[in-house]
């Protein structure tokens, strides 16, 4: 099959999804299940064929062809109504609270608003939870709702359209960063294949464009920070990572590694550069958080923490539901608490050991820093957090593609994004089975093969890459 044929097949599948979900052509769960399996298997087949096609795998094609088809896919997905998750309506709720009512979404929940049920912009979704997102994302949601002007359908398109812009911004930064890294450090990362793996990724298109999830808002700033680091614009790296944290809190684990890199690798005036970066970051934090923190004593912290601790799709959820189902005499809540603290401790130990080893080095490479940033996010989000939804991969998949093609962490992220598409089928709704099939299986597959493969060594593809 030609590369154009693969592109047209992919476009046809997205067009079919648009017709089916926009016109509500499915009747019953069985029909929906069958259609989703056909859609996902078709998209995965096309994605795989494109990845190994000489136009991509051997860098023989033109990047603009990859981008052109991606524009077509995103254009189709933009008009596919949210068919798997209603989270987009939760974002609009919080943005509209601010834009129309000047209400702090960390203080007042939607269910407490007297206009709920009368205002068409307020949906019955997440109505009892305060905002679980960062201050910058709340300002972002407010701005998008202001642009939407109180028209619900148009506001939906505005939110999804902003994700399309973020998707291509991330791709552009990724392409520029990889090309610069290849020139400066001889990373030998395939540029067109990297662009393809990101732009055509069906998980990103279905979850973040069609269903409108907000993870790309955080991802854009993480990828921006990595690109700035590659271009040696380190004074802006810390503010970019702070902006990512103010979108979604998971990015906070990237900050210590950025500070350490400053101190280890700046050849001249590292402290002055670091202080300048910290001042810029502080100014950003005060500007973004100021309007919200005026009411910090009224924040509903208990509800925010409780919402974050609900086990879903994670290793927590696997054991929690296993204990509940098997009735083995262990209190599931006690088990959940033990797992939470145990995994947090293990995470801190792993990250702490890696951080300590970097401290002992005289310096470490930009590539090593990227690896630590991606690894810390992957461990936190995929294994430590009680909640793990497939779209969470959007937070760090882009940054992971800055790693070399033979790096098992990069390979795992791409494969994991494919397995996580099963969330659209019955597998995603099956407690315990979803974690085993969608997360554990690709993890064992990639890292099991990497450990025993003679060609993969610690120096060129493992967790300590080349200098550069």
Short mmCIF file of C-alpha atoms in Angstrom, two decimals:
data_model
loop_
_atom_site.label_atom_id
_atom_site.label_comp_id
_atom_site.label_asym_id
_atom_site.label_seq_id
_atom_site.Cartn_x
_atom_site.Cartn_y
_atom_site.Cartn_z
CA UNK A 1 0.00 0.00 0.00
CA UNK A 2 1.30 3.46 -0.88
CA UNK A 3 1.68 6.11 1.79
CA UNK A 4 -1.13 8.09 0.19
CA UNK A 5 -3.28 4.96 0.32
CA UNK A 6 -2.58 4.63 4.04
CA UNK A 7 -3.52 8.27 4.53
CA UNK A 8 -6.78 7.95 2.61
CA UNK A 9 -7.69 4.76 4.50
CA UNK A 10 -7.14 6.59 7.79
CA UNK A 11 -9.21 9.56 6.61
CA UNK A 12 -11.99 7.20 5.53
CA UNK A 13 -12.10 5.66 9.01
CA UNK A 14 -12.33 9.07 10.70
CA UNK A 15 -15.01 10.10 8.21
CA UNK A 16 -16.96 6.96 9.10
CA UNK A 17 -16.69 7.83 12.80
CA UNK A 18 -17.89 11.35 12.03
CA UNK A 19 -20.93 10.05 10.15
CA UNK A 20 -21.79 7.38 12.71
CA UNK A 21 -21.50 9.57 15.80
CA UNK A 22 -22.75 12.82 14.32
CA UNK A 23 -25.84 11.17 12.83
CA UNK A 24 -26.28 8.76 15.75
CA UNK A 25 -26.44 5.74 13.44
CA UNK A 26 -25.69 3.10 16.08
CA UNK A 27 -28.55 1.35 17.80
CA UNK A 28 -27.61 -0.54 20.95
CA UNK A 29 -24.39 -1.40 22.74
CA UNK A 30 -23.53 -4.37 20.54
CA UNK A 31 -23.57 -2.28 17.37
CA UNK A 32 -21.43 0.35 19.06
CA UNK A 33 -18.96 -2.26 20.28
CA UNK A 34 -18.61 -3.80 16.83
CA UNK A 35 -18.14 -0.42 15.15
CA UNK A 36 -15.51 0.66 17.68
CA UNK A 37 -13.53 -2.55 17.18
CA UNK A 38 -13.58 -2.10 13.40
CA UNK A 39 -12.61 1.57 13.75
CA UNK A 40 -9.76 0.93 16.19
CA UNK A 41 -8.31 -2.09 14.41
CA UNK A 42 -8.45 -0.20 11.13
CA UNK A 43 -6.72 2.85 12.60
CA UNK A 44 -4.06 0.73 14.29
CA UNK A 45 -3.38 -1.20 11.08
CA UNK A 46 -3.02 2.03 9.12
CA UNK A 47 -0.87 3.62 11.84
CA UNK A 48 1.48 0.63 11.88
CA UNK A 49 1.69 0.46 8.09
CA UNK A 50 2.52 4.14 7.94
CA UNK A 51 5.21 3.82 10.61
CA UNK A 52 7.07 1.09 8.69
CA UNK A 53 6.48 2.60 5.22
CA UNK A 54 9.72 3.75 3.53
CA UNK A 55 8.31 7.28 3.24
CA UNK A 56 8.42 7.44 7.04
CA UNK A 57 10.73 4.69 8.32
CA UNK A 58 13.49 5.50 5.82
CA UNK A 59 12.90 9.27 5.82
CA UNK A 60 12.13 9.26 2.08
CA UNK A 61 8.85 11.14 2.22
CA UNK A 62 8.13 14.82 2.65
CA UNK A 63 7.13 16.16 6.04
CA UNK A 64 4.40 18.29 4.47
CA UNK A 65 2.59 15.15 3.28
CA UNK A 66 2.52 13.86 6.86
CA UNK A 67 1.30 17.26 8.06
CA UNK A 68 -1.27 17.58 5.28
CA UNK A 69 -2.96 14.31 6.12
CA UNK A 70 -2.85 15.18 9.83
CA UNK A 71 -4.72 18.41 9.08
CA UNK A 72 -7.38 16.35 7.29
CA UNK A 73 -7.67 13.88 10.19
CA UNK A 74 -7.96 16.64 12.79
CA UNK A 75 -10.48 18.49 10.64
CA UNK A 76 -12.69 15.41 10.60
CA UNK A 77 -12.18 14.69 14.30
CA UNK A 78 -13.04 18.29 15.16
CA UNK A 79 -16.66 17.63 14.18
CA UNK A 80 -16.96 14.18 15.76
CA UNK A 81 -19.09 14.80 18.87
CA UNK A 82 -17.67 13.59 22.21
CA UNK A 83 -18.70 9.93 22.18
CA UNK A 84 -16.62 8.40 24.95
CA UNK A 85 -16.21 11.02 27.67
CA UNK A 86 -18.14 14.10 28.73
CA UNK A 87 -15.13 15.74 30.41
CA UNK A 88 -15.20 18.54 27.86
CA UNK A 89 -18.47 19.75 29.36
CA UNK A 90 -16.76 19.84 32.76
CA UNK A 91 -14.09 22.17 31.37
CA UNK A 92 -16.78 24.42 29.94
CA UNK A 93 -18.61 24.45 33.28
CA UNK A 94 -15.54 25.82 35.05
CA UNK A 95 -14.69 28.28 32.33
CA UNK A 96 -18.26 29.58 32.19
CA UNK A 97 -18.40 29.96 35.97
CA UNK A 98 -15.63 32.54 35.60
CA UNK A 99 -16.54 34.14 32.27
CA UNK A 100 -20.25 34.66 32.97
CA UNK A 101 -20.52 34.76 36.77
CA UNK A 102 -17.05 35.78 38.01
CA UNK A 103 -17.08 32.73 40.32
CA UNK A 104 -13.95 31.04 41.66
CA UNK A 105 -14.21 27.37 40.51
CA UNK A 106 -12.06 26.20 43.43
CA UNK A 107 -14.53 27.67 45.92
CA UNK A 108 -17.98 27.16 44.38
CA UNK A 109 -19.04 23.91 42.72
CA UNK A 110 -21.52 23.89 39.85
CA UNK A 111 -24.25 22.19 41.91
CA UNK A 112 -24.31 25.24 44.20
CA UNK A 113 -25.16 27.60 41.35
CA UNK A 114 -28.84 28.62 41.18
CA UNK A 115 -28.73 28.83 37.37
CA UNK A 116 -27.88 25.14 36.95
CA UNK A 117 -30.67 23.67 34.84
CA UNK A 118 -31.55 27.05 33.31
CA UNK A 119 -28.23 28.13 31.82
CA UNK A 120 -27.59 25.97 28.71
CA UNK A 121 -23.83 26.42 29.15
CA UNK A 122 -23.86 24.53 32.45
CA UNK A 123 -23.98 20.75 32.05
CA UNK A 124 -24.71 18.09 34.66
CA UNK A 125 -21.13 16.84 34.73
CA UNK A 126 -18.71 17.13 37.66
CA UNK A 127 -21.25 19.36 39.35
CA UNK A 128 -20.16 18.46 42.90
CA UNK A 129 -16.40 18.73 42.37
CA UNK A 130 -14.29 21.90 42.51
CA UNK A 131 -11.76 22.38 39.74
CA UNK A 132 -9.09 19.65 39.74
CA UNK A 133 -6.86 21.64 37.36
CA UNK A 134 -4.24 24.34 37.70
CA UNK A 135 -4.79 28.08 37.76
CA UNK A 136 -3.47 28.63 34.24
CA UNK A 137 -5.85 26.08 32.77
CA UNK A 138 -8.75 27.80 34.52
CA UNK A 139 -7.75 31.08 32.89
CA UNK A 140 -7.42 29.22 29.58
CA UNK A 141 -10.92 27.75 29.97
CA UNK A 142 -12.30 31.17 30.90
CA UNK A 143 -10.80 32.72 27.76
CA UNK A 144 -12.19 29.96 25.53
CA UNK A 145 -15.65 30.36 27.06
CA UNK A 146 -15.43 34.11 26.50
CA UNK A 147 -14.61 33.46 22.84
CA UNK A 148 -17.55 31.03 22.67
CA UNK A 149 -19.84 33.88 23.65
CA UNK A 150 -22.40 31.77 25.48
CA UNK A 151 -23.21 29.55 22.49
CA UNK A 152 -22.73 26.00 23.70
CA UNK A 153 -22.11 24.23 20.38
CA UNK A 154 -19.74 26.94 19.22
CA UNK A 155 -17.90 26.82 22.57
CA UNK A 156 -17.44 23.07 22.13
CA UNK A 157 -15.77 23.74 18.78
CA UNK A 158 -13.63 26.49 20.32
CA UNK A 159 -12.30 24.11 22.98
CA UNK A 160 -11.67 21.33 20.48
CA UNK A 161 -10.20 23.78 17.98
CA UNK A 162 -7.74 24.98 20.62
CA UNK A 163 -6.63 21.36 21.02
CA UNK A 164 -6.03 21.15 17.27
CA UNK A 165 -3.80 24.22 17.49
CA UNK A 166 -1.96 22.76 20.48
CA UNK A 167 -1.54 19.44 18.66
CA UNK A 168 0.20 21.10 15.72
CA UNK A 169 2.18 23.46 17.95
CA UNK A 170 3.56 20.44 19.82
CA UNK A 171 4.36 18.72 16.53
CA UNK A 172 6.18 21.80 15.26
CA UNK A 173 8.24 22.14 18.43
CA UNK A 174 8.98 18.42 18.37
CA UNK A 175 10.19 18.57 14.78
CA UNK A 176 12.38 21.63 15.42
CA UNK A 177 13.81 20.16 18.61
CA UNK A 178 14.63 16.78 17.10
CA UNK A 179 16.25 18.37 14.05
CA UNK A 180 18.36 20.66 16.23
CA UNK A 181 19.34 17.76 18.51
CA UNK A 182 20.42 15.73 15.50
CA UNK A 183 22.56 18.63 14.27
CA UNK A 184 24.16 19.51 17.60
CA UNK A 185 24.46 16.17 19.37
CA UNK A 186 24.17 13.54 16.59
CA UNK A 187 21.13 11.96 18.25
CA UNK A 188 20.16 10.34 14.94
CA UNK A 189 16.43 10.50 15.75
CA UNK A 190 14.30 9.95 12.60
CA UNK A 191 12.63 13.33 12.08
CA UNK A 192 9.77 12.42 9.74
CA UNK A 193 8.97 9.24 11.63
CA UNK A 194 8.85 11.19 14.89
CA UNK A 195 6.53 13.76 13.32
CA UNK A 196 4.37 10.95 11.94
CA UNK A 197 4.20 9.01 15.21
CA UNK A 198 2.91 12.11 16.97
CA UNK A 199 0.60 13.74 14.42
CA UNK A 200 -1.09 10.55 13.23
CA UNK A 201 -1.40 8.93 16.65
CA UNK A 202 -5.03 7.73 16.85
CA UNK A 203 -5.17 8.04 20.64
CA UNK A 204 -4.35 11.75 20.43
CA UNK A 205 -6.83 12.37 17.62
CA UNK A 206 -9.72 10.44 19.16
CA UNK A 207 -9.24 11.44 22.79
CA UNK A 208 -7.89 14.97 22.51
CA UNK A 209 -9.52 16.23 19.32
CA UNK A 210 -12.77 14.26 19.00
CA UNK A 211 -13.47 13.98 22.74
CA UNK A 212 -11.68 17.21 23.64
CA UNK A 213 -9.53 16.20 26.61
CA UNK A 214 -7.29 18.94 27.96
CA UNK A 215 -3.94 17.17 28.45
CA UNK A 216 -2.31 18.84 25.44
CA UNK A 217 -2.43 22.16 27.30
CA UNK A 218 0.12 20.82 29.75
CA UNK A 219 2.03 18.85 27.11
CA UNK A 220 2.60 21.94 24.97
CA UNK A 221 4.56 23.68 27.72
CA UNK A 222 6.60 20.57 28.56
CA UNK A 223 7.55 20.15 24.89
CA UNK A 224 8.30 23.88 24.69
CA UNK A 225 10.62 23.52 27.68
CA UNK A 226 12.44 20.58 26.08
CA UNK A 227 12.84 22.44 22.80
CA UNK A 228 14.16 25.52 24.62
CA UNK A 229 16.66 23.29 26.45
CA UNK A 230 17.89 21.82 23.17
CA UNK A 231 18.34 25.35 21.79
CA UNK A 232 20.18 26.28 25.01
CA UNK A 233 17.57 28.86 26.05
CA UNK A 234 17.59 27.61 29.61
CA UNK A 235 16.44 30.83 31.22
CA UNK A 236 12.97 30.11 29.81
CA UNK A 237 12.85 26.40 30.64
CA UNK A 238 11.78 26.77 34.26
CA UNK A 239 8.95 29.23 33.46
CA UNK A 240 7.72 26.86 30.75
CA UNK A 241 7.67 23.89 33.13
CA UNK A 242 5.93 25.99 35.77
CA UNK A 243 3.31 26.95 33.18
CA UNK A 244 2.83 23.23 32.46
CA UNK A 245 2.38 22.62 36.20
CA UNK A 246 -0.18 25.42 36.36
CA UNK A 247 -2.10 23.62 33.62
CA UNK A 248 -2.02 20.16 35.23
CA UNK A 249 -0.14 19.41 38.42
CA UNK A 250 1.69 16.28 37.20
CA UNK A 251 4.37 18.42 35.56
CA UNK A 252 5.69 19.43 38.99
CA UNK A 253 8.02 16.38 38.95
CA UNK A 254 9.98 17.97 36.09
CA UNK A 255 11.03 21.05 38.07
CA UNK A 256 13.79 19.56 40.32
CA UNK A 257 15.60 18.07 37.31
CA UNK A 258 15.49 21.43 35.51
CA UNK A 259 17.04 23.21 38.50
CA UNK A 260 19.76 20.56 38.78
CA UNK A 261 20.60 20.84 35.10
CA UNK A 262 21.00 24.59 35.53
CA UNK A 263 23.54 24.12 38.28
CA UNK A 264 25.43 21.30 36.58
CA UNK A 265 25.56 22.30 32.94
CA UNK A 266 25.55 26.06 32.53
CA UNK A 267 29.16 26.87 31.58
CA UNK A 268 28.98 30.51 32.70
CA UNK A 269 27.06 32.23 35.49
CA UNK A 270 24.74 29.31 36.36
CA UNK A 271 23.44 30.94 39.54
CA UNK A 272 22.65 34.22 37.79
CA UNK A 273 20.79 32.42 35.04
CA UNK A 274 18.94 30.30 37.58
CA UNK A 275 17.95 33.32 39.68
CA UNK A 276 16.68 35.11 36.57
CA UNK A 277 14.65 32.05 35.63
CA UNK A 278 13.23 31.73 39.15
CA UNK A 279 12.25 35.42 39.16
CA UNK A 280 10.46 34.99 35.83
CA UNK A 281 8.74 31.88 37.17
CA UNK A 282 7.69 33.68 40.33
CA UNK A 283 6.23 36.56 38.34
CA UNK A 284 4.30 34.08 36.20
CA UNK A 285 2.96 32.29 39.27
CA UNK A 286 1.81 35.51 40.93
CA UNK A 287 0.15 36.79 37.77
CA UNK A 288 -1.69 33.52 37.11
CA UNK A 289 -2.61 32.50 40.64
CA UNK A 290 -3.35 35.89 42.17
CA UNK A 291 -7.05 36.10 41.22
CA UNK A 292 -7.71 32.64 42.67
CA UNK A 293 -5.56 32.71 45.79
CA UNK A 294 -7.43 35.71 47.16
CA UNK A 295 -10.05 33.14 48.23
CA UNK A 296 -7.63 30.35 49.17
CA UNK A 297 -9.15 29.89 52.64
CA UNK A 298 -12.44 28.91 50.99
CA UNK A 299 -10.92 26.33 48.64
CA UNK A 300 -12.64 22.95 48.91
CA UNK A 301 -9.40 21.03 49.37
CA UNK A 302 -11.04 17.89 50.78
CA UNK A 303 -13.17 17.41 47.67
CA UNK A 304 -10.22 18.08 45.39
CA UNK A 305 -8.07 15.47 47.17
CA UNK A 306 -10.93 12.95 47.37
CA UNK A 307 -11.59 13.23 43.64
CA UNK A 308 -7.91 12.65 42.85
CA UNK A 309 -7.87 9.47 44.97
CA UNK A 310 -10.65 7.53 43.22
CA UNK A 311 -8.99 4.37 41.78
CA UNK A 312 -9.64 4.09 38.05
CA UNK A 313 -7.73 2.18 35.37
CA UNK A 314 -4.60 1.96 37.52
CA UNK A 315 -2.68 -0.60 39.54
CA UNK A 316 -4.63 0.75 42.53
CA UNK A 317 -7.89 -0.04 40.76
CA UNK A 318 -6.69 -3.54 39.83
CA UNK A 319 -6.01 -4.60 43.43
CA UNK A 320 -8.90 -2.59 44.87
CA UNK A 321 -11.49 -4.29 42.66
CA UNK A 322 -9.76 -7.67 42.98
CA UNK A 323 -10.13 -7.56 46.77
CA UNK A 324 -13.74 -6.40 46.53
CA UNK A 325 -14.62 -9.13 44.04
CA UNK A 326 -12.85 -12.02 45.76
CA UNK A 327 -14.05 -11.18 49.29
CA UNK A 328 -10.74 -12.22 50.84
CA UNK A 329 -11.25 -10.38 54.11
CA UNK A 330 -9.13 -7.29 53.46
CA UNK A 331 -10.76 -3.89 53.70
CA UNK A 332 -10.46 -2.43 50.16
CA UNK A 333 -10.09 1.09 51.56
CA UNK A 334 -7.20 0.01 53.79
CA UNK A 335 -5.59 -1.70 50.81
CA UNK A 336 -6.05 1.41 48.68
CA UNK A 337 -4.41 3.59 51.33
CA UNK A 338 -1.53 1.15 51.68
CA UNK A 339 -1.00 0.98 47.93
CA UNK A 340 -1.13 4.75 47.65
CA UNK A 341 1.55 5.36 50.24
CA UNK A 342 3.61 2.36 49.16
CA UNK A 343 3.71 3.42 45.51
CA UNK A 344 4.43 7.01 46.46
CA UNK A 345 7.34 5.84 48.58
CA UNK A 346 8.66 3.63 45.78
CA UNK A 347 8.32 6.49 43.30
CA UNK A 348 10.20 8.89 45.57
CA UNK A 349 12.89 6.26 46.11
CA UNK A 350 13.38 5.65 42.37
CA UNK A 351 13.37 9.32 41.46
CA UNK A 352 15.51 10.17 44.49
CA UNK A 353 18.17 7.60 43.58
CA UNK A 354 18.30 8.82 39.99
CA UNK A 355 18.46 12.42 41.18
CA UNK A 356 21.28 11.59 43.61
CA UNK A 357 23.28 9.89 40.85
CA UNK A 358 22.95 12.99 38.70
CA UNK A 359 24.10 15.16 41.61
CA UNK A 360 27.28 13.08 41.89
CA UNK A 361 28.13 13.59 38.22
CA UNK A 362 30.21 16.61 37.18
CA UNK A 363 27.64 17.26 34.44
CA UNK A 364 24.98 15.41 32.46
CA UNK A 365 23.58 15.75 28.96
CA UNK A 366 20.47 17.45 27.65
CA UNK A 367 19.39 14.02 26.42
CA UNK A 368 19.75 12.61 29.93
CA UNK A 369 17.66 15.48 31.31
CA UNK A 370 14.90 14.79 28.77
CA UNK A 371 14.93 11.14 29.75
CA UNK A 372 14.55 11.96 33.45
CA UNK A 373 11.69 14.37 32.76
CA UNK A 374 9.78 11.81 30.69
CA UNK A 375 10.50 8.89 33.02
CA UNK A 376 9.38 10.79 36.13
CA UNK A 377 6.09 11.77 34.48
CA UNK A 378 5.50 8.26 33.14
CA UNK A 379 6.04 6.62 36.53
CA UNK A 380 3.87 9.15 38.34
CA UNK A 381 0.96 9.14 35.91
CA UNK A 382 0.87 5.51 34.78
CA UNK A 383 1.74 3.68 38.01
CA UNK A 384 1.64 5.92 41.08
CA UNK A 385 -1.53 7.92 40.49
CA UNK A 386 -4.74 6.17 41.66
CA UNK A 387 -6.32 7.41 38.44
CA UNK A 388 -4.97 6.49 35.04
CA UNK A 389 -7.10 7.29 32.03
CA UNK A 390 -5.83 6.65 28.48
CA UNK A 391 -5.83 10.33 27.57
CA UNK A 392 -3.32 11.04 30.34
CA UNK A 393 -0.66 9.81 27.90
CA UNK A 394 -1.15 13.04 26.01
CA UNK A 395 0.63 14.85 28.83
CA UNK A 396 4.04 13.34 28.05
CA UNK A 397 3.88 11.35 24.80
CA UNK A 398 5.20 14.32 22.83
CA UNK A 399 8.18 14.79 25.15
CA UNK A 400 8.87 11.05 25.00
CA UNK A 401 9.40 11.25 21.25
CA UNK A 402 12.53 13.35 21.83
CA UNK A 403 14.20 10.09 22.87
CA UNK A 404 16.10 7.94 20.38
CA UNK A 405 14.13 5.48 18.29
CA UNK A 406 15.83 2.50 19.96
CA UNK A 407 15.13 3.73 23.48
CA UNK A 408 12.68 1.30 25.13
CA UNK A 409 10.91 4.13 26.96
CA UNK A 410 10.01 5.78 23.65
CA UNK A 411 8.94 2.43 22.17
CA UNK A 412 6.81 1.72 25.24
CA UNK A 413 5.03 5.07 25.04
CA UNK A 414 4.06 4.53 21.40
CA UNK A 415 2.94 0.95 22.01
CA UNK A 416 1.09 1.94 25.19
CA UNK A 417 -0.82 4.60 23.28
CA UNK A 418 -1.99 1.90 20.87
CA UNK A 419 -3.08 -0.51 23.62
CA UNK A 420 -4.89 2.28 25.45
CA UNK A 421 -7.24 2.62 22.48
CA UNK A 422 -8.98 -0.47 23.85
CA UNK A 423 -10.64 1.92 26.29
CA UNK A 424 -13.20 2.51 23.55
CA UNK A 425 -14.23 -1.16 23.79
CA UNK A 426 -15.57 -3.39 26.56
CA UNK A 427 -11.96 -3.94 27.73
CA UNK A 428 -11.78 -0.38 28.98
CA UNK A 429 -14.87 -0.87 31.14
CA UNK A 430 -13.68 -4.14 32.68
CA UNK A 431 -12.14 -3.56 36.10
CA UNK A 432 -8.82 -5.39 36.50
CA UNK A 433 -8.80 -6.57 32.88
CA UNK A 434 -8.25 -3.05 31.59
CA UNK A 435 -5.05 -2.56 33.59
CA UNK A 436 -3.68 -6.02 32.71
CA UNK A 437 -4.34 -5.75 28.97
CA UNK A 438 -3.96 -2.03 28.35
CA UNK A 439 -1.02 -1.18 30.64
CA UNK A 440 0.73 -4.24 32.10
CA UNK A 441 0.90 -6.22 28.85
CA UNK A 442 2.67 -3.57 26.72
CA UNK A 443 4.95 -2.76 29.67
CA UNK A 444 6.12 -6.36 30.06
CA UNK A 445 6.35 -6.76 26.29
CA UNK A 446 8.66 -3.79 25.69
CA UNK A 447 10.85 -3.83 28.79
CA UNK A 448 11.04 -7.63 28.86
CA UNK A 449 12.40 -7.66 25.31
CA UNK A 450 14.66 -4.67 25.95
CA UNK A 451 16.27 -6.33 28.98
CA UNK A 452 17.18 -9.45 27.09
CA UNK A 453 18.08 -7.91 23.74
CA UNK A 454 21.81 -7.82 23.08
CA UNK A 455 21.58 -4.75 20.84
CA UNK A 456 20.04 -2.61 23.55
CA UNK A 457 22.65 -1.48 26.00
CA UNK A 458 22.60 0.97 28.85
CA UNK A 459 24.73 3.45 26.95
CA UNK A 460 22.81 3.86 23.70
CA UNK A 461 19.20 3.02 24.30
CA UNK A 462 18.57 2.37 27.91
CA UNK A 463 18.11 4.76 30.77
CA UNK A 464 21.48 6.50 30.45
CA UNK A 465 21.76 7.86 26.88
CA UNK A 466 24.77 9.33 25.09
CA UNK A 467 26.10 12.72 26.09
CA UNK A 468 24.67 15.58 24.15
#
